[in-house]
Structure formats: C-alpha cells, structure tokens
XYZ file of N, CA and C in Angstrom:
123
model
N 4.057 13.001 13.592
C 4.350 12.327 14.839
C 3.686 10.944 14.874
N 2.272 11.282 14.159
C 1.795 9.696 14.361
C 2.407 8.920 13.382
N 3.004 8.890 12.342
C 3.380 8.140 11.343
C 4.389 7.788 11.688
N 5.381 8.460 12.711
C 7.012 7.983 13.628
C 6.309 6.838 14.889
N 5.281 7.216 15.278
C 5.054 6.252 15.936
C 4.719 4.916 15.912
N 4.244 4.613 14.776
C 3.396 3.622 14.177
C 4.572 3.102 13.500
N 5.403 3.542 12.799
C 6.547 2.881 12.002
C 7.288 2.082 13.268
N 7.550 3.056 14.144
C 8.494 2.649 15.550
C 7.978 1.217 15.959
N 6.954 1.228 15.859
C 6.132 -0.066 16.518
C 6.036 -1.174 15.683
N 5.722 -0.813 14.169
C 5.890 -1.988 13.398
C 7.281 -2.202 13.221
N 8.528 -1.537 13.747
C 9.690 -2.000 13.507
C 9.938 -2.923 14.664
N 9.280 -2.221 16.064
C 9.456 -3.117 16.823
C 8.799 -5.014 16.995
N 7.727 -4.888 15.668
C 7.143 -6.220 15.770
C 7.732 -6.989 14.753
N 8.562 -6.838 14.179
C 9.136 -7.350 12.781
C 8.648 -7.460 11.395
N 7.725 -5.872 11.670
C 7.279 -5.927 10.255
C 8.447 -5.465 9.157
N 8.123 -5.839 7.403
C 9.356 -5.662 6.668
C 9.295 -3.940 6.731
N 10.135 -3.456 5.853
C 10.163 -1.892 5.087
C 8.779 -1.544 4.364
N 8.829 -2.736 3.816
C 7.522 -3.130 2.413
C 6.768 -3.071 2.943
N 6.011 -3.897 4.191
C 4.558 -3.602 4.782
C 4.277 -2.309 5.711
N 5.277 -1.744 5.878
C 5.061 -0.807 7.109
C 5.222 0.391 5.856
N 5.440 0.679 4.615
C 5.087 1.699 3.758
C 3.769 1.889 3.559
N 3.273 0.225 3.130
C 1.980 0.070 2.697
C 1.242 0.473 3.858
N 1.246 0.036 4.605
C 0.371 0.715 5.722
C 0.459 2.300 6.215
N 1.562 2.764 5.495
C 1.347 4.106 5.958
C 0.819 5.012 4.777
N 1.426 4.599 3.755
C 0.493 4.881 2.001
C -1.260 4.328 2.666
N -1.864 3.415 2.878
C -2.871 3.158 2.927
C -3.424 3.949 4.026
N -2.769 4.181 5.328
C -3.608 4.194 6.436
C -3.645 6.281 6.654
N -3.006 7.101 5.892
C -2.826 8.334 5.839
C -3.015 9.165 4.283
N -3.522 8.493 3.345
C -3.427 8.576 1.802
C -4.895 10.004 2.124
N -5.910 10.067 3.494
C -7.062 10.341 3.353
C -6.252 11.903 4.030
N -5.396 11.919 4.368
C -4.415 13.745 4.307
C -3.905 13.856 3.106
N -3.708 14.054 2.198
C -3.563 14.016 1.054
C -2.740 13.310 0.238
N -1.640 13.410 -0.678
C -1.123 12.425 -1.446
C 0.496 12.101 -1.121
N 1.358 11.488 -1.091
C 2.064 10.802 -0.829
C 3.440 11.744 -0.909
N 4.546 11.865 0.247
C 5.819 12.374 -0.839
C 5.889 11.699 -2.282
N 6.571 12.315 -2.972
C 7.732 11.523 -3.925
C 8.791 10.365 -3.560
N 8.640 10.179 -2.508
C 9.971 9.119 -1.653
C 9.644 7.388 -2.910
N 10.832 7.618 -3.306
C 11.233 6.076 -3.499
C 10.745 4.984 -3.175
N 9.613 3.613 -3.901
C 9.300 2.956 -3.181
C 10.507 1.774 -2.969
N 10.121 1.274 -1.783
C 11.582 0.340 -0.977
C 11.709 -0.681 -2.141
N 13.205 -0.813 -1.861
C 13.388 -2.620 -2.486
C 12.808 -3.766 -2.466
C-alpha cells in the first residue's frame, strides 16, 4: 500500500518511471530483495 502511494505521488509531481523505481528499489530494498520486474526503458 505504501509503495502505491508514493508512486501515485511521484506520478503526480512529474517524476520519470526511472526515478520513481529507484526510489522504490532504494527506499524498501531494507524488506527484502526486489521482484524480478524488468528494469524500465
């Protein structure tokens, strides 16, 4: 839920695909390790 929220918001500020991954790889990496998901274009 928090990671829908936080995306929601950096979509709403015009962050890219690219920074709003990195920030969620960086800012949640400390729950454990990452899907497999594709990194963006």
């Amino acid at each position: 839920m928090d990671i829908t929220r936080d995306v929601m918001r950096m979509l709403d500020e015009g962050k890219s695909l690219k920074e709003i991954r990195a920030y969620v790889d960086r800012s949640y990496s400390r729950f454990g390790p990452s899907t497999p998901t594709p990194p963006v274009p």
